[in-house]
Coordinates of C-alpha atoms in Angstrom, one line a residue:
M1 CA 0.0 0.0 0.0
F2 CA 2.8 2.4 0.9
L3 CA 5.8 0.8 -0.9
D4 CA 5.9 3.4 -3.7
T5 CA 5.6 6.2 -1.2
V6 CA 8.3 5.0 1.0
L7 CA 10.7 4.3 -1.9
T8 CA 10.0 7.9 -3.1
R9 CA 10.1 9.7 0.2
N10 CA 12.4 7.7 2.4
P11 CA 14.5 5.3 0.4
A12 CA 17.2 5.3 3.1
L13 CA 14.8 3.6 5.4
V14 CA 14.4 0.7 3.0
E15 CA 18.1 0.4 2.6
T16 CA 18.7 0.5 6.3
A17 CA 16.0 -2.1 7.0
T18 CA 17.5 -4.4 4.4
A19 CA 21.0 -4.0 5.8
L20 CA 19.8 -4.7 9.3
H21 CA 18.0 -7.9 8.3
V22 CA 20.8 -9.2 6.0
S23 CA 23.3 -8.7 8.9
G24 CA 21.1 -10.5 11.4
A25 CA 20.6 -7.4 13.6
V26 CA 16.8 -7.7 13.2
P27 CA 14.8 -10.9 12.7
P28 CA 12.1 -11.6 10.1
D29 CA 8.7 -10.2 11.2
T30 CA 10.2 -6.8 12.2
Y31 CA 8.8 -3.3 11.8
V32 CA 11.8 -0.9 11.3
V33 CA 10.8 2.6 12.4
D34 CA 12.5 5.8 11.5
A35 CA 12.4 7.8 14.8
D36 CA 13.6 11.0 13.1
A37 CA 10.7 10.9 10.6
V38 CA 8.2 10.2 13.4
E39 CA 9.5 13.2 15.4
A40 CA 9.5 15.5 12.3
N41 CA 5.9 14.4 11.5
A42 CA 4.9 15.2 15.1
A43 CA 6.5 18.7 14.8
L44 CA 4.6 19.4 11.5
L45 CA 1.3 18.3 13.1
A46 CA 1.9 20.4 16.2
A47 CA 2.8 23.5 14.1
E48 CA -0.3 23.3 11.9
A49 CA -2.6 22.6 14.9
G50 CA -1.1 25.6 16.7
R51 CA -1.7 27.8 13.6
L52 CA -5.4 26.7 13.5
G53 CA -6.0 26.9 17.3
L54 CA -6.5 23.2 17.6
S55 CA -5.3 20.9 20.4
L56 CA -3.9 17.5 19.7
W57 CA -3.9 14.2 21.6
F58 CA -1.6 11.7 20.0
V59 CA -2.3 7.9 19.6
V60 CA 0.4 5.2 19.6
K61 CA -1.4 1.8 19.3
Q62 CA -0.3 1.6 15.7
L63 CA 3.3 2.1 16.8
G64 CA 3.3 -0.7 19.2
R65 CA 3.1 1.6 22.2
N66 CA 6.8 2.1 21.8
P67 CA 8.5 4.2 24.6
A68 CA 11.2 5.6 22.4
L69 CA 8.7 6.8 19.8
I70 CA 6.3 8.1 22.5
R71 CA 9.1 10.3 23.8
A72 CA 9.9 11.5 20.3
V73 CA 6.3 12.5 19.7
A74 CA 5.7 14.0 23.1
R75 CA 8.5 16.5 22.6
H76 CA 6.1 18.2 20.2
I77 CA 2.6 16.9 21.2
P78 CA 2.8 16.4 25.0
R79 CA -0.6 14.8 25.6
F80 CA -2.0 11.5 24.5
A81 CA -5.3 9.8 23.9
A82 CA -5.0 6.3 25.3
I83 CA -7.2 3.7 23.8
D84 CA -7.2 1.4 26.8
L85 CA -5.8 0.9 30.3
S86 CA -2.6 -0.9 29.2
E87 CA -1.8 1.8 26.8
A88 CA -2.3 4.5 29.3
R89 CA 0.1 2.9 31.7
T90 CA 2.8 2.5 29.0
L91 CA 2.4 6.2 27.9
Y92 CA 2.6 7.4 31.5
A93 CA 5.8 5.3 32.1
A94 CA 7.4 6.9 29.0
G95 CA 6.7 10.4 30.4
A96 CA 3.8 11.6 28.3
R97 CA 0.8 13.4 29.8
A98 CA -2.8 12.3 29.6
G99 CA -5.2 14.1 27.4
N100 CA -8.1 11.7 26.9
L101 CA -8.6 8.3 28.6
G102 CA -11.3 5.8 27.6
H103 CA -11.1 7.1 24.0
L104 CA -11.9 3.7 22.4
V105 CA -12.0 1.3 25.4
Q106 CA -13.6 2.3 28.6
I107 CA -11.4 2.4 31.7
P108 CA -12.3 -0.5 34.0
R109 CA -13.9 0.8 37.1
R110 CA -11.4 -0.8 39.5
A111 CA -8.6 1.0 37.7
L112 CA -10.3 4.4 37.7
P113 CA -8.7 5.7 41.0
E114 CA -5.2 4.9 39.6
M115 CA -6.0 6.7 36.3
L116 CA -7.8 9.7 37.7
A117 CA -5.0 10.3 40.1
R118 CA -2.9 11.2 37.0
R119 CA -5.3 14.1 36.4
P120 CA -6.2 13.5 32.7
E121 CA -7.7 16.4 30.8
A122 CA -10.7 14.3 30.0
V123 CA -12.2 10.8 30.4
T124 CA -14.6 9.6 27.7
V125 CA -17.7 7.9 28.9
F126 CA -19.9 5.7 26.8
D127 CA -23.0 5.4 29.1
L128 CA -24.4 6.5 32.4
A129 CA -23.0 3.6 34.4
N130 CA -19.5 4.6 33.4
A131 CA -20.1 8.3 34.1
R132 CA -21.3 7.3 37.6
A133 CA -18.2 5.2 38.1
V134 CA -15.9 8.1 37.1
S135 CA -17.8 10.4 39.5
D136 CA -17.5 7.9 42.3
A137 CA -13.7 7.5 41.7
A138 CA -13.1 11.2 41.4
G139 CA -15.1 11.9 44.5
G140 CA -12.9 9.5 46.4
L141 CA -9.9 11.5 45.3
G142 CA -11.5 14.8 46.1
V143 CA -11.5 16.1 42.5
V144 CA -14.0 16.9 39.8
Q145 CA -13.2 15.1 36.6
D146 CA -14.0 16.5 33.1
V147 CA -15.7 14.0 30.9
F148 CA -16.3 13.8 27.2
V149 CA -19.5 12.1 26.1
R150 CA -19.0 9.5 23.4
I151 CA -21.8 9.8 20.8
E152 CA -23.0 6.6 19.2
S153 CA -21.8 6.4 15.6
A154 CA -24.2 7.0 12.7
A155 CA -25.7 3.8 11.2
G156 CA -23.2 2.1 8.9
S157 CA -20.2 4.3 9.8
G158 CA -18.9 2.6 12.9
H159 CA -16.5 -0.4 13.1
P160 CA -17.2 -3.9 14.5
G161 CA -15.9 -4.3 18.0
Q162 CA -16.1 -0.6 18.6
E163 CA -19.8 -0.3 19.4
G164 CA -21.1 2.0 22.1
G165 CA -21.9 5.6 23.0
V166 CA -25.0 7.7 23.8
P167 CA -27.5 7.9 20.9
L168 CA -28.2 11.5 20.0
D169 CA -31.9 11.2 20.7
A170 CA -31.1 10.0 24.3
L171 CA -28.5 12.7 25.0
D172 CA -30.8 15.1 26.7
G173 CA -31.9 12.6 29.3
F174 CA -28.3 11.3 29.7
A175 CA -27.1 14.9 30.3
A176 CA -29.8 15.5 32.9
E177 CA -28.6 12.5 34.9
V178 CA -24.9 13.3 34.6
E179 CA -25.5 16.9 35.7
G180 CA -26.6 15.5 39.0
L181 CA -23.4 13.6 39.6
P182 CA -21.2 15.5 42.1
S183 CA -17.7 14.8 40.8
V184 CA -17.8 15.1 37.0
R185 CA -18.3 18.0 34.6
V186 CA -19.5 17.6 31.1
A187 CA -16.6 19.1 29.1
G188 CA -17.2 18.0 25.6
V189 CA -18.2 15.3 23.1
T190 CA -16.4 12.8 20.9
A191 CA -17.3 10.2 18.4
F192 CA -15.6 7.8 15.9
P193 CA -14.9 7.9 13.1
C194 CA -15.4 11.6 12.4
V195 CA -13.2 11.8 9.3
V196 CA -12.4 9.1 6.7
C197 CA -10.3 9.2 3.6
A198 CA -12.2 8.9 0.3
P199 CA -11.4 5.5 -1.3
D200 CA -10.6 7.0 -4.7
T201 CA -8.7 10.2 -3.9
G202 CA -7.6 9.5 -0.3
L203 CA -8.8 13.0 0.7
P204 CA -10.2 13.4 4.2
A205 CA -13.9 14.0 4.4
P206 CA -16.3 14.4 7.4
T207 CA -18.7 11.5 8.2
A208 CA -22.3 11.5 9.3
T209 CA -20.9 10.6 12.7
F210 CA -19.0 14.0 12.8
E211 CA -22.3 15.7 12.2
L212 CA -23.9 13.8 15.1
A213 CA -21.1 15.0 17.4
R214 CA -21.6 18.6 16.3
S215 CA -25.3 18.3 17.0
A216 CA -24.6 16.8 20.4
R217 CA -22.4 19.7 21.3
E218 CA -25.1 22.2 20.3
L219 CA -27.6 20.3 22.5
L220 CA -25.3 20.4 25.5
A221 CA -24.6 24.0 24.9
A222 CA -28.3 24.7 24.9
R223 CA -28.5 23.1 28.3
G224 CA -26.0 25.7 29.6
H225 CA -22.7 23.9 29.3
R226 CA -20.0 26.3 28.3
G227 CA -16.5 25.9 26.7
L228 CA -17.4 22.4 25.3
G229 CA -14.7 20.6 23.5
L230 CA -15.2 18.4 20.4
S231 CA -12.6 15.8 19.7
A232 CA -13.0 14.5 16.1
P233 CA -10.7 11.5 15.6
G234 CA -10.2 9.6 12.4
A235 CA -7.6 10.2 9.6
T236 CA -6.1 13.2 11.5
S237 CA -3.2 14.6 9.4
V238 CA -1.8 18.0 8.4
T239 CA -4.1 18.0 5.4
A240 CA -7.1 17.1 7.6
L241 CA -6.6 19.7 10.3
P242 CA -8.1 22.7 8.5
L243 CA -11.2 20.5 7.9
L244 CA -11.5 19.9 11.7
A245 CA -11.0 23.5 12.5
G246 CA -13.5 24.6 9.9
L247 CA -16.2 22.3 11.3
G248 CA -15.7 23.5 14.9
A249 CA -13.6 20.7 16.4
T250 CA -11.3 21.6 19.2
H251 CA -9.1 18.5 19.3
G252 CA -7.6 16.1 16.7
E253 CA -6.1 12.7 17.5
P254 CA -3.2 12.0 15.1
G255 CA -2.1 8.4 14.8
H256 CA -1.2 7.1 11.4
S257 CA -0.1 10.5 10.3
L258 CA 2.8 10.3 12.7
T259 CA 4.2 7.6 10.4
G260 CA 2.9 9.0 7.2
T261 CA 0.5 6.1 6.7
T262 CA -3.0 7.4 6.3
P263 CA -4.9 6.3 3.2
L264 CA -4.1 9.8 1.7
H265 CA -0.4 9.1 2.0
A266 CA -0.8 5.9 -0.1
V267 CA -2.1 7.8 -3.1
D268 CA -0.2 11.1 -2.7
P269 CA 3.5 10.8 -1.9
H270 CA 3.8 14.6 -1.6
Q271 CA 1.9 14.9 1.7
P272 CA 3.9 16.8 4.4
E273 CA 4.4 13.8 6.6
R274 CA 7.1 11.3 5.6
P275 CA 6.6 7.5 5.7
A276 CA 8.4 6.3 8.8
Y277 CA 8.3 2.5 8.9
V278 CA 8.7 -0.6 6.8
Y279 CA 8.0 -4.2 7.5
V280 CA 11.0 -6.5 6.9
T281 CA 10.7 -10.3 6.8
E282 CA 12.2 -13.1 4.7
V283 CA 11.4 -16.0 2.3
A284 CA 10.7 -19.1 4.4
H285 CA 10.1 -21.6 1.5
T286 CA 8.7 -21.8 -2.0
L287 CA 5.6 -23.8 -2.9
A288 CA 5.6 -26.4 -5.7
D289 CA 3.7 -23.9 -7.9
G290 CA 6.4 -21.3 -7.5
R291 CA 4.8 -19.0 -4.9
P292 CA 7.3 -17.8 -2.3
A293 CA 6.1 -17.9 1.4
L294 CA 7.2 -15.1 3.7
F295 CA 7.4 -15.5 7.4
G296 CA 4.4 -13.7 8.9
G297 CA 3.4 -12.4 12.3
G298 CA 2.8 -8.8 11.4
F299 CA 0.4 -8.9 8.5
Y300 CA -2.7 -6.9 9.7
A301 CA -6.0 -8.0 8.1
R302 CA -7.0 -4.4 7.1
S303 CA -3.5 -3.5 5.9
G304 CA -4.1 -3.0 2.2
V305 CA -0.8 -4.7 1.5
R306 CA -0.1 -5.1 -2.2
A307 CA 3.6 -5.8 -3.0
A308 CA 6.9 -6.9 -1.6
L309 CA 10.3 -5.8 -2.7
L310 CA 13.1 -8.4 -2.7
P311 CA 16.2 -6.3 -2.5
R312 CA 18.7 -8.9 -3.5
T313 CA 17.3 -9.1 -7.0
G314 CA 15.2 -6.0 -7.1
Q315 CA 12.1 -8.0 -7.8
R316 CA 8.7 -6.6 -6.8
L317 CA 6.1 -9.4 -6.3
R318 CA 2.4 -9.1 -5.7
V319 CA 1.2 -10.2 -2.3
C320 CA -1.5 -12.9 -2.5
D321 CA -4.8 -12.1 -0.9
A322 CA -5.5 -13.9 2.4
P323 CA -8.8 -14.3 4.2
A324 CA -9.2 -12.3 7.5
E325 CA -9.7 -15.6 9.4
N326 CA -6.3 -17.0 8.4
I327 CA -3.6 -17.5 11.1
D328 CA -0.7 -15.3 10.2
Y329 CA 2.0 -18.0 9.9
Y330 CA 3.1 -17.1 6.4
R331 CA 2.1 -14.8 3.5
L332 CA 2.3 -15.9 0.0
L333 CA 3.7 -14.0 -3.0
E334 CA 2.9 -14.4 -6.7
P335 CA 5.5 -16.5 -8.4
P336 CA 8.3 -14.5 -9.9
T337 CA 8.9 -14.2 -13.6
R338 CA 12.0 -16.0 -14.8
G339 CA 15.0 -13.8 -14.3
P340 CA 18.5 -13.7 -12.8
G341 CA 18.8 -14.9 -9.2
G342 CA 15.3 -16.2 -8.7
V343 CA 14.0 -16.4 -5.2
A344 CA 15.9 -18.2 -2.4
A345 CA 15.0 -19.1 1.2
G346 CA 16.4 -16.4 3.5
D347 CA 16.0 -13.6 0.9
T348 CA 15.0 -10.3 2.6
A349 CA 11.5 -9.0 1.8
V350 CA 10.5 -5.3 2.5
L351 CA 6.9 -4.3 2.5
A352 CA 5.0 -1.1 3.5
F353 CA 1.4 -1.2 4.5
R354 CA -1.1 0.1 7.1
T355 CA -0.8 -1.7 10.4
Q356 CA -1.7 -1.8 14.1
I357 CA 1.5 -3.1 15.6
F358 CA 0.0 -3.7 19.0
V359 CA -2.2 -6.6 17.7
T360 CA 0.8 -8.3 16.0
R361 CA 3.5 -10.5 17.4
S362 CA 6.2 -8.5 15.6
T363 CA 9.5 -7.1 16.7
V364 CA 9.9 -3.3 16.5
A365 CA 13.3 -1.9 15.6
V366 CA 13.8 1.8 16.3
V367 CA 16.4 3.5 14.1
T368 CA 17.7 7.0 14.7
G369 CA 20.1 9.1 12.6
L370 CA 18.5 8.5 9.2
S371 CA 17.9 12.3 8.8
T372 CA 21.6 13.0 9.1
G373 CA 22.8 10.0 7.0
K374 CA 24.1 8.2 10.1
P375 CA 21.5 5.5 10.9
R376 CA 21.8 3.6 14.1
L377 CA 19.7 0.8 15.6
A378 CA 18.6 2.4 18.8
G379 CA 16.6 -0.5 20.3
L380 CA 14.5 -3.6 19.7
Y381 CA 11.1 -3.9 21.3
D382 CA 8.2 -6.3 21.3
A383 CA 4.8 -5.3 19.9
R384 CA 3.7 -3.9 23.2
G385 CA 6.7 -1.6 23.7
R386 CA 8.7 -3.7 26.0
A387 CA 12.5 -3.6 25.4
L388 CA 13.9 -7.0 24.3
E389 CA 16.7 -8.4 26.4
G390 CA 20.2 -7.8 24.9
A391 CA 18.9 -5.2 22.4
A392 CA 20.7 -2.0 21.6
S393 CA 19.7 1.0 23.7

C-alpha cells in the first residue's frame, strides 16, 4: 500500500531495514521505524494545529506503544489519547501526559482511581454507568473530573468491535442524569470515526458521525454547558486539520499521520508527513507452484498490502490475498517471472502497509540518525513496547 511512497520519500529507510536484516541485527517479522521521521511528522502536526488553534492528543497503538517513539512524539505533542488501560500505563511510564482516557475502550472501574490520580484532561464515557463510576472514583480522590460524552456512531459508519456511545436522541436525558453527579463535569463530546479518507482520492472528508457529534455539542450548549470541546478522531493529518477547525472541532487525535501512513499518503507521496516505517521479513520456503512464502506475524487484516520488494534481485512481487480468518504464519507472493537470481530461502523482503503493531507478534526496531545519514539501531522492542533483552539502547 505504501511501498511506492516510502521508496520515493524515504529510500534510506528501505536500505537500512534491508541491511539490518541481512546482517542478522533484526529478525524476520520486524517493523523498522525511522524515529527521526516520526518526530519530524509530530512537529509538523503540532505547528499546523497551533496555527489553527486546535489541540492534539496523539495515539500510539499503531506504533506498538513504543516508549522511544512516545518520547519523540511527546516532545512536540505532549498529551495523548489512550485507547485502553494498558496503553495509558505505557504512555505514563514513557513520560507523556494524559489528554483523553477511555477514547476507544472504557477504563475498567477498578482502575479508575489509579488513572484519575494522574489528572487526565478528559475521560470519555460511553454510558451513564461509566459516568457514575468516574464520578465515584473522582469523589474518592477529592477532585472533579472533566468527561467527554461518546456519541453513538451514525448507522453504517462505525467499526465492528467498537460499538457504544450515547444515541443523539437520548443525549438530553443522559445529560440531565450526569449533571446531577457530584464529581464530574461535562466538558465535551467525541465520536468515531469523524473523518475518513475517500477511497478514490484519499482526501479526508467528514462522516455522518461527525455531524452527530456537532449536533450533540449544540444540544449540550443549549443546556447551559460552556466551553465544550469536540474531539474528532479519524484520519487526522496535516491536510485534515483545516477541515477539523472549519467544522468546529477543538481536538484532533493523530495516529497514522505520525508515520505518514493514512490512506491519503498511499495515493499522494507529496503529503507533508514522511513515511516512517517498513516491515521486513524473509522468504521461508517456496511452494511447488512457485509461490514464495514469507514469514508472517505482522500482517494486519486491514493493511491493504499489495507488493513486496526483494532487494537482493530488485524484484517486486504481488502479495496474494489472504482471508481475514487465516492464522498469520506465512504470507504468499505471486510466483516471480523468470530472471537472474530467482527467489531463495532467506531472501529479505521489504513491505510497507497500514498496520496496528499492538495486535501483532512482531519485533519493532527503532532507528535513529536517518535524517543525518548516520543510521543507528537504537533498540529492539516487542509489539507492546517492552525492550527486548540484549537489544541496543
